[in-house]
Every structure is written in structure tokens, then in C-alpha cells.
Amino acid sequence: MTRVGRATMMAVAACAWLCAGAGSVGAEVRELTTKAGGTTVHYKVVLPNGYDPAKTYPALLTFGGGPQTMRTVDNDLARNFRAEAETRGYIVISPAAPDGDLFFERGVRIFPEFLTQMLENYRIEGRRFHVAGPSNGGIAAFHVAARFPEYFRSVTAFPGYLWQPSTSKLQALEGICVFAYVGEHDDYRWHDEMKREVEYLRSRGTLARYSEEKGQPHRIATLAGAQAGRLFEGFELARKGCRPGQATATVP
């Protein structure tokens, strides 16, 4: 697919994602602001039940779908992450795109400074994050993890793939668990690209799994609400290790 074609597809996906998520904002979480990469970053943090700043917690960096605004941050936290994080004991950190720049484009400039700040602010298990997101958020998750692999334990995209993929970017993900989900009826047809990347990583000895969600469109309901725990089961696998023999071999 050409870069122009991808850009057009992303614009359409952004509109669809924003409209589909309207009205789904959940309960309140902390809203904070910092400076990173020479710009102001607005972000939200979900802390687990009984949070103790003296204790260490697994941490999840999430990116919103569509335009990656604070509105989509709110929607995706409520739909996919907040409830499970609170009960399972995860910290979730979710930034909005700085100045409207998507995180797989100019928005990536806030990293790794933003990550080092979060490591200073919270006691994070292994000083590494799980990173996840839907649609544009999944693309951003792959992109940021490939740029700064030393900060990450796992990448989860539902759906998503490497933006402008290359062998060097895929090699950077070796040793990081990858969980890729796509709807059977996804209008944007990301299936082949996602599957190729997963198969490459698996061939290199990485725990990488691809799941085509039966009957699902681009916005996957089988990973939301009461079923959002499936995402966290993947994070739990990654906490055990991302090489053969260190974790089980099935997509949760």
C-alpha cells in the first residue's frame, strides 16, 4: 500500500473511530499535564484499587484510536482498560496526541522523555511498559515500541501494525511479546499485513500471536467491556517472558 493510500485510510479510520466512541466516557481518572519533547502533553492515569506509591505495579501505556485526542483517550480507557486495570493492579497511562500530531507521526517526539518521567513518577515493574491501543492506537503502539524497545515488555494492537514497516523495525521488536487482533470483517483489511509481521516475529523466537476475531468489524467488541480481560491476559503472559518455553502459546 502506498503512503498516500495509507494516509487516506488513516483519515477515514480516524473519523469512524471518533464517531463510534461518542458517549462512552466512563468514570473519572486523573488528568495531568507535563512537558516532553519540547511540547505540552495532556494525559490521564488510572491507578489500581488500593494504590500505594511505595509499591511496584505493572504499567500499561495506551494510545487512543482515531485522532488520539483526549476524547478518544477517555473512550478507550472506559471501553477497554480502566475496570480491569483497577482490579488487576495495573497503572494505566494514556497521553493525547500533542498538538494533534499522531503518535506514529510527529507525536512520537515526546518519547522517550515522557516514558522516563513516568518511571520517575511511579514504581513500575521491571521499569518497562506494556503498550496497547486500537486502530491508530495499535499502529502507534507498534511504532513507539519499535523506536524505543528497551522500554517495553509487550505490544498489543486491536487492530494495528507497523507504520512503514522494515526489517530493522521488526528486528527491534524481537523479544517483546506481540498480540495482534483484527476483526474478521474489518473494512480496512489490515489482516495480511498484521499476520505477516506476527509470523516474522514468531520465526525469530518471539512470543507473537495473531487472532482474527470472528464476526467483528474494525472496532472489536470481543475485547471490550466484560471481555476486556482478554487483553490483560496477554499482558500477564508477557510478564512471564516472551521467548519459547517462558509463556503459553495461545492468544487469550
Short mmCIF file of C-alpha atoms in Angstrom, two decimals:
data_model
loop_
_atom_site.label_atom_id
_atom_site.label_comp_id
_atom_site.label_asym_id
_atom_site.label_seq_id
_atom_site.Cartn_x
_atom_site.Cartn_y
_atom_site.Cartn_z
CA MET A 1 0.00 0.00 0.00
CA THR A 2 1.37 3.46 -0.88
CA ARG A 3 1.98 6.13 1.72
CA VAL A 4 -0.77 8.28 0.19
CA GLY A 5 -3.17 5.35 0.33
CA ARG A 6 -2.29 4.69 3.95
CA ALA A 7 -2.77 8.35 4.85
CA THR A 8 -6.22 8.40 3.27
CA MET A 9 -7.16 5.21 5.06
CA MET A 10 -5.99 6.64 8.39
CA ALA A 11 -8.09 9.78 7.93
CA VAL A 12 -11.21 7.73 7.25
CA ALA A 13 -10.46 5.45 10.21
CA ALA A 14 -10.00 8.46 12.49
CA CYS A 15 -13.45 9.81 11.63
CA ALA A 16 -15.09 6.42 12.07
CA TRP A 17 -13.39 5.83 15.41
CA LEU A 18 -14.31 9.19 16.89
CA CYS A 19 -17.96 8.89 15.88
CA ALA A 20 -18.26 5.30 17.10
CA GLY A 21 -16.83 6.16 20.51
CA ALA A 22 -19.12 9.08 21.28
CA GLY A 23 -20.98 8.82 24.57
CA SER A 24 -18.87 6.01 26.06
CA VAL A 25 -16.76 8.07 28.51
CA GLY A 26 -16.57 6.32 31.87
CA ALA A 27 -15.78 7.36 35.44
CA GLU A 28 -13.17 9.94 36.33
CA VAL A 29 -9.44 9.30 36.24
CA ARG A 30 -6.55 11.65 36.98
CA GLU A 31 -5.91 14.22 34.26
CA LEU A 32 -2.36 15.61 34.24
CA THR A 33 -0.07 17.76 32.12
CA THR A 34 3.67 17.66 31.56
CA LYS A 35 6.33 18.92 29.15
CA ALA A 36 8.13 16.39 26.96
CA GLY A 37 9.83 16.62 23.61
CA GLY A 38 9.52 20.39 23.66
CA THR A 39 5.73 20.37 23.83
CA THR A 40 2.87 20.16 26.33
CA VAL A 41 1.44 16.68 26.85
CA HIS A 42 -2.01 16.09 28.33
CA TYR A 43 -2.51 12.61 29.71
CA LYS A 44 -4.65 10.52 32.02
CA VAL A 45 -3.61 7.99 34.63
CA VAL A 46 -5.66 5.13 36.04
CA LEU A 47 -4.37 3.88 39.40
CA PRO A 48 -5.33 0.44 40.74
CA ASN A 49 -7.60 -0.10 43.72
CA GLY A 50 -5.70 0.47 46.95
CA TYR A 51 -2.81 2.14 45.14
CA ASP A 52 0.28 2.56 47.34
CA PRO A 53 3.04 4.79 45.86
CA ALA A 54 5.64 2.78 47.79
CA LYS A 55 4.71 -0.43 45.94
CA THR A 56 5.68 -1.62 42.45
CA TYR A 57 3.00 -2.20 39.79
CA PRO A 58 2.87 -3.42 36.19
CA ALA A 59 2.21 -0.46 33.89
CA LEU A 60 0.36 -0.07 30.63
CA LEU A 61 0.86 2.76 28.14
CA THR A 62 -2.20 3.14 25.92
CA PHE A 63 -2.89 5.17 22.80
CA GLY A 64 -6.37 6.16 21.70
CA GLY A 65 -7.83 5.30 18.33
CA GLY A 66 -8.82 7.77 15.62
CA PRO A 67 -7.41 11.29 16.13
CA GLN A 68 -5.89 10.32 19.51
CA THR A 69 -7.47 13.29 21.27
CA MET A 70 -8.37 13.34 24.97
CA ARG A 71 -11.88 12.40 23.92
CA THR A 72 -10.67 9.15 22.38
CA VAL A 73 -8.38 8.58 25.38
CA ASP A 74 -11.46 8.72 27.62
CA ASN A 75 -13.50 6.47 25.33
CA ASP A 76 -10.85 3.77 25.07
CA LEU A 77 -9.95 3.81 28.77
CA ALA A 78 -13.62 3.25 29.61
CA ARG A 79 -14.17 0.62 26.92
CA ASN A 80 -11.00 -1.47 27.17
CA PHE A 81 -8.74 -0.71 30.11
CA ARG A 82 -9.93 1.06 33.25
CA ALA A 83 -12.04 -1.56 35.03
CA GLU A 84 -9.59 -4.42 34.51
CA ALA A 85 -6.60 -2.28 35.46
CA GLU A 86 -8.18 -1.24 38.73
CA THR A 87 -8.99 -4.80 39.78
CA ARG A 88 -5.83 -6.48 38.44
CA GLY A 89 -3.45 -3.93 39.93
CA TYR A 90 -2.15 -2.11 36.84
CA ILE A 91 -1.22 1.52 36.36
CA VAL A 92 -2.51 2.82 33.01
CA ILE A 93 -1.02 5.93 31.41
CA SER A 94 -2.70 7.36 28.32
CA PRO A 95 -1.45 10.52 26.57
CA ALA A 96 -3.36 12.53 23.98
CA ALA A 97 -1.60 13.39 20.72
CA PRO A 98 0.45 16.57 21.30
CA ASP A 99 -0.73 19.45 19.10
CA GLY A 100 -2.88 16.94 17.21
CA ASP A 101 0.18 15.07 15.91
CA LEU A 102 -0.47 11.32 15.79
CA PHE A 103 1.98 9.19 17.74
CA PHE A 104 3.18 7.29 14.68
CA GLU A 105 3.97 10.63 13.04
CA ARG A 106 5.32 13.80 14.73
CA GLY A 107 3.72 12.93 18.06
CA VAL A 108 6.50 10.40 18.67
CA ARG A 109 8.74 13.32 19.62
CA ILE A 110 7.54 13.19 23.25
CA PHE A 111 9.37 9.86 23.65
CA PRO A 112 11.46 8.66 25.37
CA GLU A 113 11.30 11.71 27.67
CA PHE A 114 7.66 11.07 28.56
CA LEU A 115 8.49 7.47 29.49
CA THR A 116 11.41 8.44 31.71
CA GLN A 117 9.16 10.92 33.50
CA MET A 118 6.59 8.21 34.18
CA LEU A 119 9.34 5.96 35.54
CA GLU A 120 10.28 8.74 37.92
CA ASN A 121 6.66 9.31 38.99
CA TYR A 122 5.63 5.68 39.54
CA ARG A 123 7.28 2.45 40.67
CA ILE A 124 6.87 0.36 37.53
CA GLU A 125 7.60 -3.35 37.40
CA GLY A 126 10.88 -4.05 35.63
CA ARG A 127 10.96 -0.40 34.53
CA ARG A 128 9.22 -1.49 31.33
CA PHE A 129 5.71 -0.89 29.99
CA HIS A 130 3.13 -2.90 28.16
CA VAL A 131 1.80 -0.77 25.28
CA ALA A 132 -1.57 -1.17 23.60
CA GLY A 133 -4.19 0.55 21.52
CA PRO A 134 -6.99 0.15 18.98
CA SER A 135 -6.75 1.20 15.31
CA ASN A 136 -4.45 4.24 15.10
CA GLY A 137 -3.60 3.46 18.71
CA GLY A 138 -2.41 0.00 17.68
CA ILE A 139 -0.26 1.47 14.93
CA ALA A 140 1.18 3.92 17.46
CA ALA A 141 1.88 1.10 19.92
CA PHE A 142 3.95 -0.77 17.32
CA HIS A 143 5.70 2.40 16.18
CA VAL A 144 6.77 3.61 19.61
CA ALA A 145 7.85 0.14 20.77
CA ALA A 146 9.99 -0.34 17.65
CA ARG A 147 11.64 3.06 18.20
CA PHE A 148 12.31 2.52 21.91
CA PRO A 149 12.21 -1.26 22.55
CA GLU A 150 14.19 -1.06 25.79
CA TYR A 151 11.14 0.47 27.49
CA PHE A 152 8.60 -2.23 26.60
CA ARG A 153 7.51 -5.74 27.61
CA SER A 154 4.68 -6.24 25.13
CA VAL A 155 2.75 -4.68 22.24
CA THR A 156 -0.98 -5.25 21.79
CA ALA A 157 -2.83 -3.90 18.75
CA PHE A 158 -6.54 -4.40 18.13
CA PRO A 159 -6.04 -3.84 15.28
CA GLY A 160 -2.73 -2.31 14.25
CA TYR A 161 0.58 -2.92 12.50
CA LEU A 162 3.98 -1.31 11.96
CA TRP A 163 3.76 2.05 10.21
CA GLN A 164 6.11 1.97 7.21
CA PRO A 165 7.42 -1.49 8.17
CA SER A 166 11.02 -2.51 7.65
CA THR A 167 13.23 -5.40 8.68
CA SER A 168 15.09 -3.19 11.15
CA LYS A 169 11.82 -2.16 12.85
CA LEU A 170 10.69 -5.77 13.11
CA GLN A 171 14.06 -6.80 14.49
CA ALA A 172 13.74 -4.12 17.16
CA LEU A 173 10.59 -5.90 18.40
CA GLU A 174 12.30 -9.26 18.85
CA GLY A 175 11.99 -10.31 22.47
CA ILE A 176 8.89 -8.13 23.04
CA CYS A 177 5.62 -10.09 23.20
CA VAL A 178 3.19 -9.15 20.43
CA PHE A 179 -0.58 -9.72 20.47
CA ALA A 180 -2.40 -8.68 17.29
CA TYR A 181 -6.19 -8.79 16.94
CA VAL A 182 -8.25 -7.88 13.88
CA GLY A 183 -11.96 -8.20 13.15
CA GLU A 184 -12.98 -10.80 10.57
CA HIS A 185 -14.97 -8.11 8.76
CA ASP A 186 -12.55 -5.20 9.26
CA ASP A 187 -13.32 -2.74 6.45
CA TYR A 188 -9.69 -1.60 6.16
CA ARG A 189 -8.37 -5.14 5.53
CA TRP A 190 -5.30 -4.99 7.73
CA HIS A 191 -5.29 -8.78 8.09
CA ASP A 192 -2.45 -9.72 5.73
CA GLU A 193 -0.02 -7.07 6.96
CA MET A 194 -0.65 -7.89 10.62
CA LYS A 195 -0.31 -11.61 10.01
CA ARG A 196 2.96 -11.17 8.10
CA GLU A 197 4.53 -9.20 10.92
CA VAL A 198 3.43 -11.70 13.56
CA GLU A 199 4.74 -14.63 11.51
CA TYR A 200 8.11 -12.92 11.09
CA LEU A 201 8.46 -12.26 14.82
CA ARG A 202 7.39 -15.80 15.66
CA SER A 203 10.03 -17.14 13.27
CA ARG A 204 12.62 -15.15 15.23
CA GLY A 205 11.67 -16.83 18.50
CA THR A 206 9.39 -14.13 19.90
CA LEU A 207 6.03 -14.86 21.52
CA ALA A 208 3.84 -13.29 18.82
CA ARG A 209 0.20 -14.15 18.26
CA TYR A 210 -2.41 -13.18 15.68
CA SER A 211 -6.17 -13.54 16.23
CA GLU A 212 -8.92 -12.91 13.70
CA GLU A 213 -11.97 -12.07 15.78
CA LYS A 214 -14.95 -13.85 14.23
CA GLY A 215 -17.87 -11.69 13.15
CA GLN A 216 -16.15 -8.48 14.26
CA PRO A 217 -15.72 -5.20 12.33
CA HIS A 218 -12.88 -2.69 12.73
CA ARG A 219 -14.00 -1.72 16.23
CA ILE A 220 -13.68 -5.03 18.08
CA ALA A 221 -16.37 -5.72 20.69
CA THR A 222 -14.90 -9.06 21.79
CA LEU A 223 -12.08 -7.20 23.60
CA ALA A 224 -14.28 -4.58 25.26
CA GLY A 225 -16.38 -4.29 28.40
CA ALA A 226 -16.81 -7.63 30.13
CA GLN A 227 -14.37 -9.21 27.65
CA ALA A 228 -11.58 -6.64 28.11
CA GLY A 229 -9.88 -9.10 30.43
CA ARG A 230 -8.58 -10.91 27.34
CA LEU A 231 -6.22 -8.01 26.73
CA PHE A 232 -4.89 -8.24 30.27
CA GLU A 233 -4.40 -11.99 29.98
CA GLY A 234 -1.93 -11.15 27.22
CA PHE A 235 -0.11 -8.70 29.48
CA GLU A 236 0.07 -11.41 32.14
CA LEU A 237 1.68 -13.78 29.63
CA ALA A 238 4.27 -11.14 28.80
CA ARG A 239 5.15 -10.75 32.47
CA LYS A 240 6.30 -14.40 32.39
CA GLY A 241 8.58 -13.94 29.37
CA CYS A 242 8.45 -13.56 25.60
CA ARG A 243 10.60 -16.43 24.38
CA PRO A 244 9.56 -20.07 23.76
CA GLY A 245 9.12 -22.02 26.97
CA GLN A 246 8.63 -18.87 29.04
CA ALA A 247 4.92 -18.37 28.38
CA THR A 248 1.97 -20.26 26.97
CA ALA A 249 1.41 -20.30 23.23
CA THR A 250 -2.19 -19.25 22.67
CA VAL A 251 -3.86 -15.91 22.23
CA PRO A 252 -6.11 -15.27 25.26
#
